[in-house]
Short mmCIF file of C-alpha atoms and ligand atoms in Angstrom, two decimals:
data_model
loop_
_atom_site.label_atom_id
_atom_site.label_comp_id
_atom_site.label_asym_id
_atom_site.label_seq_id
_atom_site.Cartn_x
_atom_site.Cartn_y
_atom_site.Cartn_z
CA MET A 139 -0.21 0.12 4.93
CA SER A 140 -1.86 -1.41 1.93
CA SER A 141 -0.58 -0.35 -1.45
CA GLU A 142 -2.35 0.28 -4.73
CA SER A 143 -0.69 -2.88 -6.11
CA GLU A 144 -2.15 -4.86 -3.24
CA ARG A 145 -5.60 -3.41 -3.84
CA LEU A 146 -5.38 -4.11 -7.56
CA PHE A 147 -4.20 -7.67 -6.92
CA ALA A 148 -7.17 -8.34 -4.66
CA GLU A 149 -9.49 -7.05 -7.36
CA ALA A 150 -7.62 -8.95 -10.08
CA SER A 151 -7.84 -12.19 -8.10
CA ARG A 152 -11.62 -11.85 -8.17
CA VAL A 153 -11.84 -11.69 -11.96
CA ILE A 154 -8.62 -13.27 -13.30
CA PRO A 155 -7.36 -16.75 -12.29
CA GLY A 156 -4.62 -16.20 -9.73
CA GLY A 157 -4.88 -12.48 -10.41
CA VAL A 158 -2.47 -12.62 -13.36
CA ASN A 159 -2.63 -13.29 -17.08
CA SER A 160 0.48 -15.47 -17.10
CA PRO A 161 1.65 -17.55 -14.13
CA VAL A 162 5.24 -16.26 -14.07
CA ARG A 163 3.87 -12.83 -13.14
CA SER A 164 2.52 -14.07 -9.85
CA TRP A 165 4.96 -14.02 -7.01
CA ARG A 166 4.03 -17.47 -5.73
CA ALA A 167 7.66 -18.59 -5.54
CA VAL A 168 8.92 -15.51 -3.70
CA GLY A 169 5.83 -14.61 -1.70
CA GLY A 170 3.82 -11.41 -1.58
CA HIS A 171 1.76 -9.86 -4.32
CA PRO A 172 2.98 -8.72 -7.75
CA LEU A 173 3.74 -5.12 -8.51
CA PHE A 174 1.17 -3.59 -10.80
CA VAL A 175 3.10 -1.56 -13.32
CA ALA A 176 1.83 1.86 -14.32
CA ARG A 177 4.48 2.76 -16.88
CA GLY A 178 8.00 2.19 -18.11
CA ASP A 179 10.66 4.59 -19.29
CA GLY A 180 14.04 3.43 -20.60
CA PRO A 181 15.63 1.31 -17.85
CA TYR A 182 12.87 2.01 -15.33
CA VAL A 183 9.40 0.76 -14.43
CA TYR A 184 7.04 2.67 -12.16
CA ASP A 185 4.50 0.81 -10.06
CA ALA A 186 0.91 1.77 -9.38
CA ASP A 187 2.08 3.57 -6.22
CA GLY A 188 4.52 5.70 -8.19
CA ARG A 189 7.68 3.93 -7.00
CA ARG A 190 10.52 3.65 -9.52
CA TYR A 191 12.63 0.53 -10.06
CA VAL A 192 15.58 -0.26 -12.30
CA ASP A 193 14.09 -3.01 -14.43
CA PHE A 194 16.03 -6.18 -15.26
CA VAL A 195 12.93 -8.20 -16.28
CA ALA A 196 12.46 -6.35 -19.60
CA SER A 197 9.01 -7.92 -19.98
CA TRP A 198 10.80 -11.31 -19.90
CA GLY A 199 13.13 -10.41 -22.74
CA PRO A 200 11.53 -8.39 -25.53
CA LEU A 201 12.60 -4.93 -24.36
CA VAL A 202 16.17 -4.93 -25.60
CA LEU A 203 15.88 -1.18 -26.23
CA GLY A 204 14.27 -0.51 -22.84
CA HIS A 205 10.77 0.76 -22.12
CA ALA A 206 8.95 3.08 -24.50
CA ALA A 207 11.97 3.49 -26.78
CA PRO A 208 11.15 6.55 -28.91
CA VAL A 209 11.81 4.78 -32.23
CA VAL A 210 9.39 2.01 -31.27
CA VAL A 211 6.71 4.31 -29.88
CA GLU A 212 6.90 6.42 -33.03
CA ALA A 213 6.62 3.36 -35.31
CA ILE A 214 3.63 2.01 -33.37
CA GLY A 215 1.86 5.39 -33.45
CA ARG A 216 2.47 5.86 -37.14
CA GLN A 217 1.08 2.45 -38.02
CA ALA A 218 -1.82 2.61 -35.56
CA ALA A 219 -3.00 5.80 -37.21
CA LEU A 220 -3.07 3.96 -40.54
CA GLY A 221 -5.01 1.01 -39.17
CA THR A 222 -4.30 -1.69 -36.62
CA THR A 223 -5.20 -4.85 -38.53
CA PHE A 224 -6.44 -5.75 -41.98
CA GLY A 225 -6.41 -9.52 -42.20
CA ALA A 226 -4.64 -8.97 -45.50
CA PRO A 227 -0.98 -8.79 -46.51
CA THR A 228 0.98 -5.58 -45.93
CA ALA A 229 4.30 -4.28 -47.24
CA LEU A 230 5.59 -4.04 -43.68
CA GLU A 231 5.38 -7.77 -43.04
CA VAL A 232 7.41 -8.44 -46.17
CA GLU A 233 10.06 -6.07 -44.85
CA LEU A 234 10.21 -7.81 -41.46
CA ALA A 235 10.30 -11.28 -43.02
CA ALA A 236 13.15 -10.16 -45.29
CA MET A 237 15.06 -8.82 -42.26
CA LEU A 238 14.69 -12.16 -40.48
CA VAL A 239 15.81 -14.09 -43.55
CA GLU A 240 18.80 -11.79 -43.93
CA ALA A 241 19.75 -12.02 -40.24
CA LEU A 242 19.50 -15.80 -39.90
CA PRO A 243 21.22 -17.75 -42.68
CA SER A 244 19.38 -20.96 -41.67
CA VAL A 245 16.04 -19.25 -42.31
CA GLU A 246 15.10 -19.11 -45.99
CA GLN A 247 11.41 -18.54 -45.39
CA VAL A 248 9.52 -17.43 -42.32
CA ARG A 249 5.91 -17.33 -41.18
CA LEU A 250 4.86 -14.60 -38.75
CA VAL A 251 2.60 -15.59 -35.85
CA SER A 252 1.52 -13.93 -32.62
CA SER A 253 3.20 -15.80 -29.75
CA GLY A 254 6.16 -18.04 -29.03
CA THR A 255 3.76 -20.85 -28.19
CA GLU A 256 2.25 -20.61 -31.65
CA ALA A 257 5.70 -20.66 -33.19
CA THR A 258 6.86 -23.83 -31.41
CA MET A 259 3.49 -25.55 -31.88
CA SER A 260 3.58 -24.86 -35.61
CA ALA A 261 7.24 -25.84 -35.97
CA LEU A 262 6.51 -29.20 -34.38
CA ARG A 263 3.52 -29.81 -36.63
CA LEU A 264 5.73 -29.04 -39.62
CA ALA A 265 8.52 -31.31 -38.33
CA ARG A 266 6.05 -34.17 -37.88
CA ALA A 267 4.60 -33.64 -41.34
CA ALA A 268 8.00 -33.35 -43.00
CA THR A 269 9.42 -36.50 -41.39
CA GLY A 270 6.27 -38.60 -41.13
CA ARG A 271 7.28 -39.26 -37.51
CA ASP A 272 5.48 -38.51 -34.26
CA ARG A 273 7.96 -38.25 -31.39
CA VAL A 274 9.73 -35.10 -30.25
CA LEU A 275 12.66 -34.83 -27.90
CA LYS A 276 12.90 -31.98 -25.42
CA PHE A 277 15.17 -31.19 -22.53
CA VAL A 278 14.03 -31.29 -18.92
CA GLY A 279 13.65 -27.72 -17.65
CA CYS A 280 13.45 -26.17 -21.11
CA TYR A 281 10.25 -24.27 -21.77
CA HIS A 282 8.75 -23.80 -25.23
CA GLY A 283 5.44 -22.18 -24.40
CA HIS A 284 2.33 -24.03 -23.31
CA VAL A 285 2.09 -26.45 -26.23
CA ASP A 286 0.63 -29.77 -25.01
CA ALA A 287 3.51 -31.92 -26.24
CA LEU A 288 6.07 -29.57 -24.71
CA LEU A 289 4.44 -28.99 -21.35
CA VAL A 290 6.27 -32.00 -20.00
CA ARG A 291 8.99 -31.44 -17.38
CA ALA A 292 8.81 -27.82 -18.50
CA GLY A 293 10.74 -24.86 -17.11
CA SER A 294 9.74 -21.24 -16.49
CA GLY A 295 6.45 -20.74 -14.63
CA ALA A 296 5.73 -24.47 -14.74
CA LEU A 297 8.99 -25.21 -12.90
CA THR A 298 8.64 -22.20 -10.62
CA LEU A 299 5.16 -23.22 -9.52
CA GLY A 300 6.04 -26.91 -9.25
CA VAL A 301 3.68 -28.05 -12.03
CA PRO A 302 6.11 -29.06 -14.80
CA ASP A 303 3.56 -31.55 -16.18
CA SER A 304 0.17 -29.97 -16.63
CA PRO A 305 -3.13 -31.74 -16.07
CA GLY A 306 -5.10 -31.57 -19.29
CA VAL A 307 -2.24 -32.75 -21.50
CA PRO A 308 -3.48 -36.07 -22.91
CA LYS A 309 -1.30 -39.00 -21.87
CA GLY A 310 -1.07 -40.08 -25.50
CA VAL A 311 0.45 -36.71 -26.38
CA ALA A 312 2.87 -36.59 -23.44
CA ASP A 313 3.98 -40.15 -24.26
CA LEU A 314 5.29 -38.92 -27.60
CA THR A 315 7.70 -36.56 -25.84
CA VAL A 316 11.15 -37.97 -25.12
CA LEU A 317 12.93 -36.30 -22.21
CA VAL A 318 16.65 -35.90 -21.68
CA ASP A 319 18.92 -33.62 -19.66
CA PHE A 320 20.50 -30.57 -21.25
CA ASN A 321 24.30 -30.87 -21.45
CA ASP A 322 24.07 -34.66 -20.97
CA PHE A 323 26.04 -35.77 -24.02
CA ASP A 324 25.72 -39.53 -23.56
CA GLY A 325 22.07 -39.58 -22.50
CA THR A 326 21.04 -37.31 -25.37
CA ARG A 327 23.01 -39.20 -27.99
CA ALA A 328 21.59 -42.50 -26.77
CA ALA A 329 17.99 -41.19 -26.76
CA ILE A 330 18.25 -39.78 -30.28
CA ARG A 331 19.67 -43.07 -31.56
CA ARG A 332 17.13 -45.18 -29.64
CA HIS A 333 14.13 -43.27 -31.01
CA ALA A 334 15.59 -42.39 -34.42
CA ALA A 335 12.99 -44.27 -36.45
CA ASP A 336 10.15 -42.26 -34.94
CA LEU A 337 11.82 -39.01 -33.87
CA ALA A 338 10.50 -36.02 -35.82
CA ALA A 339 12.35 -33.28 -33.99
CA VAL A 340 14.72 -32.32 -31.25
CA ILE A 341 13.63 -28.96 -29.88
CA VAL A 342 16.01 -27.00 -27.72
CA GLU A 343 16.59 -23.56 -26.28
CA PRO A 344 20.21 -23.29 -27.46
CA VAL A 345 20.84 -21.27 -24.32
CA PRO A 346 18.19 -22.40 -21.86
CA GLY A 347 16.78 -19.41 -20.01
CA ASN A 348 13.77 -20.99 -18.41
CA MET A 349 15.55 -22.94 -15.65
CA GLY A 350 17.72 -19.92 -15.11
CA VAL A 351 20.45 -19.38 -17.68
CA VAL A 352 22.38 -22.60 -18.38
CA PRO A 353 25.00 -22.16 -21.12
CA PRO A 354 25.56 -25.09 -23.49
CA GLU A 355 28.80 -26.92 -22.81
CA ALA A 356 31.38 -26.81 -25.59
CA GLY A 357 30.35 -29.23 -28.32
CA PHE A 358 26.85 -29.95 -27.02
CA LEU A 359 24.94 -28.08 -29.74
CA GLU A 360 27.34 -29.47 -32.36
CA MET A 361 26.58 -32.97 -31.11
CA LEU A 362 22.83 -32.27 -31.43
CA ARG A 363 23.36 -31.13 -35.01
CA GLU A 364 25.37 -34.21 -35.93
CA GLU A 365 23.10 -36.73 -34.24
CA THR A 366 19.86 -35.25 -35.60
CA ALA A 367 21.27 -35.11 -39.12
CA ARG A 368 22.28 -38.76 -38.84
CA ALA A 369 18.84 -39.77 -37.54
CA GLY A 370 16.91 -37.77 -40.17
CA THR A 371 15.42 -35.81 -37.28
CA LEU A 372 14.86 -32.06 -37.56
CA LEU A 373 16.77 -29.80 -35.18
CA VAL A 374 14.48 -27.00 -33.97
CA PHE A 375 16.10 -24.08 -32.19
CA ASP A 376 13.70 -22.26 -29.89
CA GLU A 377 15.29 -18.82 -30.08
CA VAL A 378 12.29 -17.01 -28.61
CA ILE A 379 14.59 -15.64 -25.89
CA THR A 380 17.99 -15.83 -27.59
CA GLY A 381 16.96 -14.54 -31.04
CA PHE A 382 18.41 -11.03 -31.55
CA ARG A 383 19.40 -11.20 -27.86
CA VAL A 384 22.71 -13.04 -27.71
CA ALA A 385 23.78 -11.90 -31.21
CA TRP A 386 22.21 -10.41 -34.33
CA ALA A 387 22.09 -13.95 -35.72
CA GLY A 388 20.89 -15.36 -32.40
CA ALA A 389 22.42 -18.30 -30.58
CA GLN A 390 22.81 -20.12 -33.90
CA GLY A 391 25.09 -17.31 -35.06
CA ARG A 392 26.92 -17.05 -31.76
CA PHE A 393 27.65 -20.78 -31.63
CA GLY A 394 27.86 -21.42 -35.38
CA ILE A 395 25.13 -24.08 -35.64
CA THR A 396 22.60 -24.39 -38.49
CA PRO A 397 19.24 -25.69 -37.24
CA ASP A 398 16.54 -26.92 -39.61
CA LEU A 399 13.82 -24.77 -38.07
CA THR A 400 13.96 -21.73 -35.80
CA CYS A 401 11.33 -20.23 -33.52
CA LEU A 402 11.48 -16.54 -32.72
CA GLY A 403 9.49 -14.24 -30.47
CA LYS A 404 9.98 -11.51 -27.86
CA ILE A 405 12.54 -9.11 -29.45
CA VAL A 406 11.23 -9.64 -33.02
CA GLY A 407 7.98 -7.98 -31.94
CA GLY A 408 9.67 -5.02 -30.27
CA GLY A 409 7.44 -5.43 -27.20
CA MET A 410 4.27 -6.14 -29.16
CA PRO A 411 2.71 -9.60 -29.65
CA LEU A 412 4.62 -11.14 -32.52
CA ALA A 413 6.59 -14.33 -33.07
CA ALA A 414 7.78 -16.36 -36.04
CA PHE A 415 8.99 -19.73 -37.19
CA GLY A 416 11.15 -20.34 -40.19
CA GLY A 417 13.80 -22.47 -41.76
CA ARG A 418 14.79 -24.27 -44.92
CA ARG A 419 12.71 -23.47 -47.98
CA ASP A 420 11.90 -27.12 -48.68
CA LEU A 421 10.40 -27.43 -45.19
CA MET A 422 8.64 -24.07 -45.06
CA SER A 423 7.09 -24.64 -48.48
CA MET A 424 5.02 -27.37 -46.83
CA ILE A 425 3.12 -24.66 -44.90
CA ALA A 426 -0.35 -23.75 -46.20
CA PRO A 427 -1.21 -22.36 -48.67
CA ALA A 428 2.12 -23.30 -50.33
CA GLY A 429 1.70 -26.82 -48.97
CA PRO A 430 -0.63 -29.00 -46.91
CA VAL A 431 0.47 -28.25 -43.31
CA TYR A 432 -2.20 -25.95 -41.94
CA GLN A 433 -1.27 -22.90 -39.90
CA ALA A 434 -3.19 -19.62 -39.68
CA GLY A 435 -4.06 -16.56 -37.55
CA THR A 436 -6.32 -13.52 -37.78
CA LEU A 437 -3.67 -11.27 -36.25
CA SER A 438 -0.60 -13.02 -37.69
CA GLY A 439 1.87 -10.44 -38.96
CA ASN A 440 -0.14 -7.73 -37.27
CA PRO A 441 1.02 -4.43 -38.79
CA VAL A 442 1.42 -2.59 -35.48
CA SER A 443 3.51 -5.43 -34.04
CA VAL A 444 5.49 -5.70 -37.26
CA ALA A 445 6.21 -1.95 -37.19
CA ALA A 446 7.50 -2.25 -33.62
CA GLY A 447 9.63 -5.24 -34.59
CA ILE A 448 11.17 -3.50 -37.60
CA ALA A 449 12.00 -0.41 -35.53
CA THR A 450 13.66 -2.58 -32.89
CA LEU A 451 15.67 -4.64 -35.35
CA ARG A 452 16.83 -1.51 -37.19
CA ALA A 453 18.13 -0.10 -33.92
CA LEU A 454 19.92 -3.37 -33.17
CA ARG A 455 21.45 -3.56 -36.64
CA SER A 456 22.98 -0.12 -36.48
CA GLY A 457 26.12 0.70 -34.52
CA ASP A 458 27.60 -1.39 -31.78
CA ALA A 459 24.45 -2.75 -30.10
CA TYR A 460 25.78 -6.25 -29.44
CA GLU A 461 29.20 -5.09 -28.26
CA ARG A 462 27.40 -2.81 -25.83
CA LEU A 463 24.98 -5.52 -24.64
CA ASP A 464 27.87 -7.95 -24.13
CA ARG A 465 29.90 -5.34 -22.28
CA LEU A 466 27.01 -4.53 -19.93
CA GLY A 467 26.30 -8.23 -19.41
CA THR A 468 29.97 -8.89 -18.64
CA LEU A 469 30.00 -6.00 -16.17
CA ALA A 470 26.86 -7.30 -14.44
CA GLU A 471 28.34 -10.78 -14.17
CA ARG A 472 31.68 -9.49 -12.85
CA ARG A 473 30.09 -7.19 -10.28
CA LEU A 474 27.61 -9.84 -9.04
CA ARG A 475 30.41 -12.41 -8.74
CA ALA A 476 32.41 -9.90 -6.72
CA VAL A 477 29.40 -9.37 -4.44
CA LEU A 478 29.10 -13.13 -3.87
CA ASP A 479 32.79 -13.20 -2.91
CA GLU A 480 32.69 -10.14 -0.70
CA THR A 481 29.58 -11.29 1.16
CA THR A 482 30.80 -14.93 1.25
CA THR A 483 27.46 -15.97 -0.23
CA PRO A 484 27.40 -19.42 -1.84
CA GLY A 485 26.22 -18.90 -5.39
CA THR A 486 27.21 -18.42 -8.99
CA VAL A 487 26.36 -16.32 -12.02
CA ASN A 488 25.59 -17.89 -15.40
CA ARG A 489 25.59 -15.59 -18.40
CA VAL A 490 25.50 -15.58 -22.18
CA GLY A 491 25.61 -12.07 -23.63
CA SER A 492 22.98 -9.91 -21.98
CA MET A 493 21.00 -12.73 -20.32
CA LEU A 494 22.09 -13.90 -16.90
CA THR A 495 21.01 -15.62 -13.71
CA LEU A 496 22.38 -15.28 -10.21
CA PHE A 497 21.92 -18.70 -8.59
CA LEU A 498 22.02 -18.78 -4.80
CA GLY A 499 23.09 -21.79 -2.74
CA VAL A 500 24.82 -23.62 -5.60
CA THR A 501 28.31 -22.87 -6.82
CA ALA A 502 28.07 -24.28 -10.35
CA VAL A 503 25.03 -24.80 -12.59
CA HIS A 504 25.53 -26.84 -15.76
CA SER A 505 22.25 -28.75 -15.76
CA TYR A 506 18.66 -28.85 -14.60
CA ALA A 507 19.72 -31.04 -11.66
CA ASP A 508 22.19 -28.34 -10.56
CA ALA A 509 19.61 -25.56 -11.03
CA VAL A 510 16.96 -27.17 -8.88
CA ARG A 511 19.45 -27.51 -6.03
CA ALA A 512 19.44 -23.70 -5.74
CA ASP A 513 18.24 -22.18 -2.48
CA THR A 514 14.85 -20.83 -3.56
CA ALA A 515 13.96 -19.59 -0.06
CA ARG A 516 17.13 -17.51 -0.01
CA PHE A 517 16.33 -16.30 -3.53
CA GLY A 518 12.91 -15.15 -2.30
CA ARG A 519 14.53 -13.07 0.43
CA TYR A 520 17.05 -11.70 -2.06
CA PHE A 521 14.26 -10.78 -4.49
CA HIS A 522 12.33 -8.81 -1.86
CA GLY A 523 15.49 -7.18 -0.54
CA MET A 524 16.38 -6.04 -4.05
CA LEU A 525 12.87 -4.73 -4.60
CA ALA A 526 13.15 -2.64 -1.45
CA GLU A 527 16.40 -1.27 -2.93
CA GLY A 528 14.55 -0.24 -6.12
CA ILE A 529 15.70 -3.15 -8.29
CA TYR A 530 13.06 -5.17 -10.17
CA LEU A 531 14.17 -8.75 -10.90
CA PRO A 532 12.29 -11.80 -12.24
CA PRO A 533 10.33 -13.23 -9.29
CA SER A 534 11.84 -16.69 -9.64
CA GLN A 535 15.22 -18.36 -9.32
CA PHE A 536 14.51 -20.17 -12.58
CA GLU A 537 14.42 -17.22 -14.98
CA ALA A 538 16.88 -14.98 -16.79
CA MET A 539 17.41 -11.33 -16.02
CA PHE A 540 18.26 -9.07 -18.93
CA VAL A 541 20.33 -5.97 -19.50
CA SER A 542 19.18 -3.70 -22.27
CA LEU A 543 20.52 -0.87 -24.38
CA ALA A 544 18.66 1.52 -22.06
CA HIS A 545 20.90 0.49 -19.16
CA GLU A 546 24.11 2.36 -18.42
CA ASP A 547 27.01 1.27 -16.26
CA GLU A 548 25.45 3.23 -13.39
CA HIS A 549 22.37 0.96 -13.42
CA VAL A 550 24.55 -2.14 -13.25
CA GLU A 551 26.43 -0.48 -10.39
CA GLN A 552 23.11 0.16 -8.60
CA LEU A 553 22.27 -3.52 -9.08
CA ALA A 554 25.60 -4.60 -7.59
CA GLN A 555 25.50 -2.20 -4.66
CA ALA A 556 21.93 -3.25 -3.82
CA ALA A 557 22.95 -6.92 -4.02
CA GLN A 558 25.90 -6.19 -1.73
CA ARG A 559 23.63 -4.68 0.92
CA VAL A 560 20.97 -7.38 0.57
CA LEU A 561 23.31 -10.38 0.57
CA ALA A 562 25.38 -8.99 3.45
CA HIS A 563 22.33 -9.63 5.67
CA PRO A 564 21.05 -13.11 4.77
N1 HOZ B 102 9.49 -17.29 -21.37
C1 HOZ B 102 8.85 -16.41 -20.46
C2 HOZ B 102 9.40 -16.58 -19.08
N2 HOZ B 102 10.49 -17.40 -19.01
C3 HOZ B 102 7.42 -16.58 -20.52
C4 HOZ B 102 6.67 -15.43 -20.02
C5 HOZ B 102 5.34 -15.90 -19.55
O1 HOZ B 102 5.13 -17.11 -19.43
O2 HOZ B 102 4.54 -15.04 -19.27
#
């Protein structure tokens, strides 16, 4: 029987490339057609056929309060009624910028943009201008949006779909990108030293989430800080996923590292299109119109997005949000590990705070090389089994799933019991 999602996907495929507006949404890696979502409510999404799922995708990270959180919906409605965009400064954007500066000690000034890609692209331009150098170093399997220079051995949809290097990226641009393996101390140190004279920036997801979650090994981020400082290279933390996710002060707060520049997105926009890049005042004051490095956007600091972001950050700042997120994340990890044991399924769970990945077919994942050894065919069967159980997971082995403040223990228990049933029948 064909479903409404199937019908919509057929129609979408006629008018949208691949039927989706971002490749990770397609189910190429797991097979089948994507669910078309009709609405979300707290921990749940409802598809176009009216079926309900416990959602652990969270729109790929932004929805730390869950779907349609009343404080966010109210803030969006209030601002929308006053006007949706002015192309002029507003008081709200000053408030959000001040919240970001207060939350992240490394960020003295911040520029609001509309997407994570814009944030990383602009941070790299600034790093190149500030250092007078051209090369950037990135880690294989890390994903920083679809910036030309960073779409080289990239993670997320690029890794999932097997196109980590995109046609259309000029060779001259890709050649300026130095590639190393995350958690490879010696290789990274050697590459930074070898390219020091021309290395503008090292950009890193401090907790990679785009090859599945791969926690940094003890001392790795510290080593990056020391080596970049020695080389006069800027350390850029891409905290688009980890910002306000793994701690109020992001991964830099959780691990106690001070980057030169930070990119934010997802949670800072409260589920609306908003991102940011910021850092030391001497660097940020090079951004136009304060300085010569050009960066601009009609919808930058969009008031509706800013209102959603402020409402979300206020909710996260009050009470015990991060204790609760960590507790739920710990519970999910513990229960999924128990399921792997009980069903004698080879696999492992990587987690930092409320972001986690269940890897199948590999028993330890510390690197990209470990991640890509995962059993993606088995993951595809697991994904569809979980969907049939009413659990909505990212449709790729190489992504993070998220718990949110809308989840309760019972939702984590539903996740574990569904996984138990699905993995018991490989
Ligand atoms: N970072 C997101 C997934 N890992 C990107 C979402 C998208 O590409 O649509």
